[in-house]
mmCIF file of C-alpha atoms in Angstrom:
data_model
loop_
_atom_site.group_PDB
_atom_site.id
_atom_site.type_symbol
_atom_site.label_atom_id
_atom_site.label_comp_id
_atom_site.label_asym_id
_atom_site.label_seq_id
_atom_site.Cartn_x
_atom_site.Cartn_y
_atom_site.Cartn_z
ATOM 1 C CA UNK A 702 40.585 291.225 -13.918
ATOM 2 C CA UNK A 703 37.702 288.779 -13.527
ATOM 3 C CA UNK A 704 37.005 290.073 -10.001
ATOM 4 C CA UNK A 705 36.945 293.674 -11.243
ATOM 5 C CA UNK A 706 34.498 292.732 -13.986
ATOM 6 C CA UNK A 707 32.219 290.940 -11.504
ATOM 7 C CA UNK A 708 32.430 293.855 -9.063
ATOM 8 C CA UNK A 709 31.508 296.332 -11.790
ATOM 9 C CA UNK A 710 28.666 294.139 -12.996
ATOM 10 C CA UNK A 711 27.316 293.770 -9.468
ATOM 11 C CA UNK A 712 27.501 297.514 -8.890
ATOM 12 C CA UNK A 713 25.669 298.231 -12.142
ATOM 13 C CA UNK A 714 22.927 295.676 -11.436
ATOM 14 C CA UNK A 715 22.614 296.763 -7.818
ATOM 15 C CA UNK A 716 22.242 300.438 -8.726
ATOM 16 C CA UNK A 717 19.651 299.610 -11.367
ATOM 17 C CA UNK A 718 17.715 297.361 -8.985
ATOM 18 C CA UNK A 719 17.849 299.869 -6.112
ATOM 19 C CA UNK A 720 16.662 302.721 -8.333
ATOM 20 C CA UNK A 721 13.665 300.784 -9.651
ATOM 21 C CA UNK A 722 12.825 299.414 -6.212
ATOM 22 C CA UNK A 723 12.804 303.004 -4.934
ATOM 23 C CA UNK A 724 10.299 303.956 -7.630
ATOM 24 C CA UNK A 725 8.121 300.961 -6.691
ATOM 25 C CA UNK A 726 8.288 301.909 -3.002
ATOM 26 C CA UNK A 727 7.233 305.468 -3.771
ATOM 27 C CA UNK A 728 4.328 304.413 -5.982
ATOM 28 C CA UNK A 729 3.243 301.807 -3.450
ATOM 29 C CA UNK A 730 3.157 304.360 -0.621
ATOM 30 C CA UNK A 731 1.378 306.983 -2.713
ATOM 31 C CA UNK A 732 -1.296 304.544 -3.845
ATOM 32 C CA UNK A 733 -1.828 303.162 -0.349
ATOM 33 C CA UNK A 734 -2.061 306.619 1.187
ATOM 34 C CA UNK A 735 -4.511 307.713 -1.510
ATOM 35 C CA UNK A 736 -6.607 304.590 -0.897
ATOM 36 C CA UNK A 737 -6.525 305.280 2.846
ATOM 37 C CA UNK A 738 -8.460 308.473 2.200
ATOM 38 C CA UNK A 739 -11.293 306.493 0.609
ATOM 39 C CA UNK A 740 -11.196 303.174 2.469
ATOM 40 C CA UNK A 741 -13.745 302.482 5.162
ATOM 41 C CA UNK A 742 -11.969 302.251 8.512
ATOM 42 C CA UNK A 743 -13.208 298.967 9.873
ATOM 43 C CA UNK A 744 -11.715 296.282 12.046
ATOM 44 C CA UNK A 745 -12.072 293.553 9.406
ATOM 45 C CA UNK A 746 -11.974 294.814 5.831
ATOM 46 C CA UNK A 747 -11.741 291.450 4.055
ATOM 47 C CA UNK A 748 -15.454 290.497 4.270
ATOM 48 C CA UNK A 749 -16.294 293.842 2.685
ATOM 49 C CA UNK A 750 -14.026 293.034 -0.264
ATOM 50 C CA UNK A 751 -15.005 289.370 -0.545
ATOM 51 C CA UNK A 752 -18.142 288.259 1.346
ATOM 52 C CA UNK A 753 -17.133 284.591 1.115
ATOM 53 C CA UNK A 754 -13.975 285.308 3.116
ATOM 54 C CA UNK A 755 -14.620 285.222 6.863
ATOM 55 C CA UNK A 756 -10.994 284.723 7.869
ATOM 56 C CA UNK A 757 -8.974 286.316 10.593
ATOM 57 C CA UNK A 758 -9.481 289.871 11.718
ATOM 58 C CA UNK A 759 -7.366 292.373 9.801
ATOM 59 C CA UNK A 760 -7.612 296.118 10.144
ATOM 60 C CA UNK A 761 -7.539 298.524 7.237
ATOM 61 C CA UNK A 762 -4.123 299.768 8.389
ATOM 62 C CA UNK A 763 -2.479 296.373 8.044
ATOM 63 C CA UNK A 764 -4.434 295.580 4.895
ATOM 64 C CA UNK A 765 -3.197 298.696 3.092
ATOM 65 C CA UNK A 766 0.239 299.315 4.559
ATOM 66 C CA UNK A 767 1.864 295.910 5.114
ATOM 67 C CA UNK A 768 3.314 295.648 1.602
ATOM 68 C CA UNK A 769 4.628 299.233 1.416
ATOM 69 C CA UNK A 770 6.374 298.681 4.764
ATOM 70 C CA UNK A 771 7.937 295.418 3.542
ATOM 71 C CA UNK A 772 9.040 297.062 0.274
ATOM 72 C CA UNK A 773 10.530 300.002 2.178
ATOM 73 C CA UNK A 774 12.417 297.644 4.471
ATOM 74 C CA UNK A 775 13.774 295.717 1.485
ATOM 75 C CA UNK A 776 14.781 298.947 -0.230
ATOM 76 C CA UNK A 777 16.635 300.241 2.828
ATOM 77 C CA UNK A 778 18.367 296.877 3.304
ATOM 78 C CA UNK A 779 19.371 296.968 -0.334
ATOM 79 C CA UNK A 780 20.818 300.461 -0.012
ATOM 80 C CA UNK A 781 22.673 299.995 3.264
ATOM 81 C CA UNK A 782 23.651 296.368 2.710
ATOM 82 C CA UNK A 783 25.303 296.690 -0.676
ATOM 83 C CA UNK A 784 28.701 295.493 0.526
ATOM 84 C CA UNK A 785 27.174 292.508 2.317
ATOM 85 C CA UNK A 786 25.171 291.547 -0.765
ATOM 86 C CA UNK A 787 28.262 291.848 -2.949
ATOM 87 C CA UNK A 788 29.981 289.133 -0.893
ATOM 88 C CA UNK A 789 26.940 286.883 -0.500
ATOM 89 C CA UNK A 790 26.072 284.805 -3.551
ATOM 90 C CA UNK A 791 23.647 281.930 -3.899
ATOM 91 C CA UNK A 792 23.813 281.344 -7.629
ATOM 92 C CA UNK A 793 26.549 281.501 -10.224
ATOM 93 C CA UNK A 794 24.892 284.250 -12.246
ATOM 94 C CA UNK A 795 24.427 287.648 -10.628
ATOM 95 C CA UNK A 796 21.955 288.641 -13.316
ATOM 96 C CA UNK A 797 19.781 285.650 -12.433
ATOM 97 C CA UNK A 798 19.933 286.544 -8.722
ATOM 98 C CA UNK A 799 18.876 290.119 -9.453
ATOM 99 C CA UNK A 800 16.153 288.786 -11.752
ATOM 100 C CA UNK A 801 14.716 286.681 -8.933
ATOM 101 C CA UNK A 802 14.904 289.646 -6.546
ATOM 102 C CA UNK A 803 13.165 291.844 -9.111
ATOM 103 C CA UNK A 804 10.406 289.277 -9.625
ATOM 104 C CA UNK A 805 9.765 289.038 -5.880
ATOM 105 C CA UNK A 806 9.766 292.834 -5.564
ATOM 106 C CA UNK A 807 7.353 293.136 -8.487
ATOM 107 C CA UNK A 808 4.955 290.624 -6.924
ATOM 108 C CA UNK A 809 5.033 292.570 -3.651
ATOM 109 C CA UNK A 810 4.468 295.816 -5.553
ATOM 110 C CA UNK A 811 1.586 294.296 -7.505
ATOM 111 C CA UNK A 812 -0.089 293.010 -4.340
ATOM 112 C CA UNK A 813 0.286 296.420 -2.721
ATOM 113 C CA UNK A 814 -1.368 298.186 -5.656
ATOM 114 C CA UNK A 815 -4.059 295.496 -5.912
ATOM 115 C CA UNK A 816 -5.023 295.936 -2.258
ATOM 116 C CA UNK A 817 -5.083 299.711 -2.575
ATOM 117 C CA UNK A 818 -7.275 299.602 -5.678
ATOM 118 C CA UNK A 819 -9.654 297.128 -3.997
ATOM 119 C CA UNK A 820 -9.987 299.459 -1.013
ATOM 120 C CA UNK A 821 -10.529 302.473 -3.303
ATOM 121 C CA UNK A 822 -13.261 300.699 -5.246
ATOM 122 C CA UNK A 823 -14.938 299.692 -2.003
ATOM 123 C CA UNK A 824 -14.905 303.253 -0.689
ATOM 124 C CA UNK A 825 -16.348 304.847 -3.818
#
């Protein structure tokens, strides 16, 4: 009975996490694509956003689309790897594991939106 309860709890948390990650992926892509219409297409966009930053060369494509691609990859792995994730546990509490995964996904989502908004403000 304990295994059935854990399996049901995992399935519920996994479905909830996958649904919300899918929403974040969609919003991330939409915002990045919208920003791409307004962003200046340069080889190194960072000095335009922050003149004190003269770091490595980064194109507008990688600046805007790296986080949506990573989020999409994580979402697809989450969907197609459900059975593998059900067997693989690092911590005792599944809720805590999903909480950590959600926090990491939210940070990636936030950075994606932040970059898109910075590019939109630069282009306007």
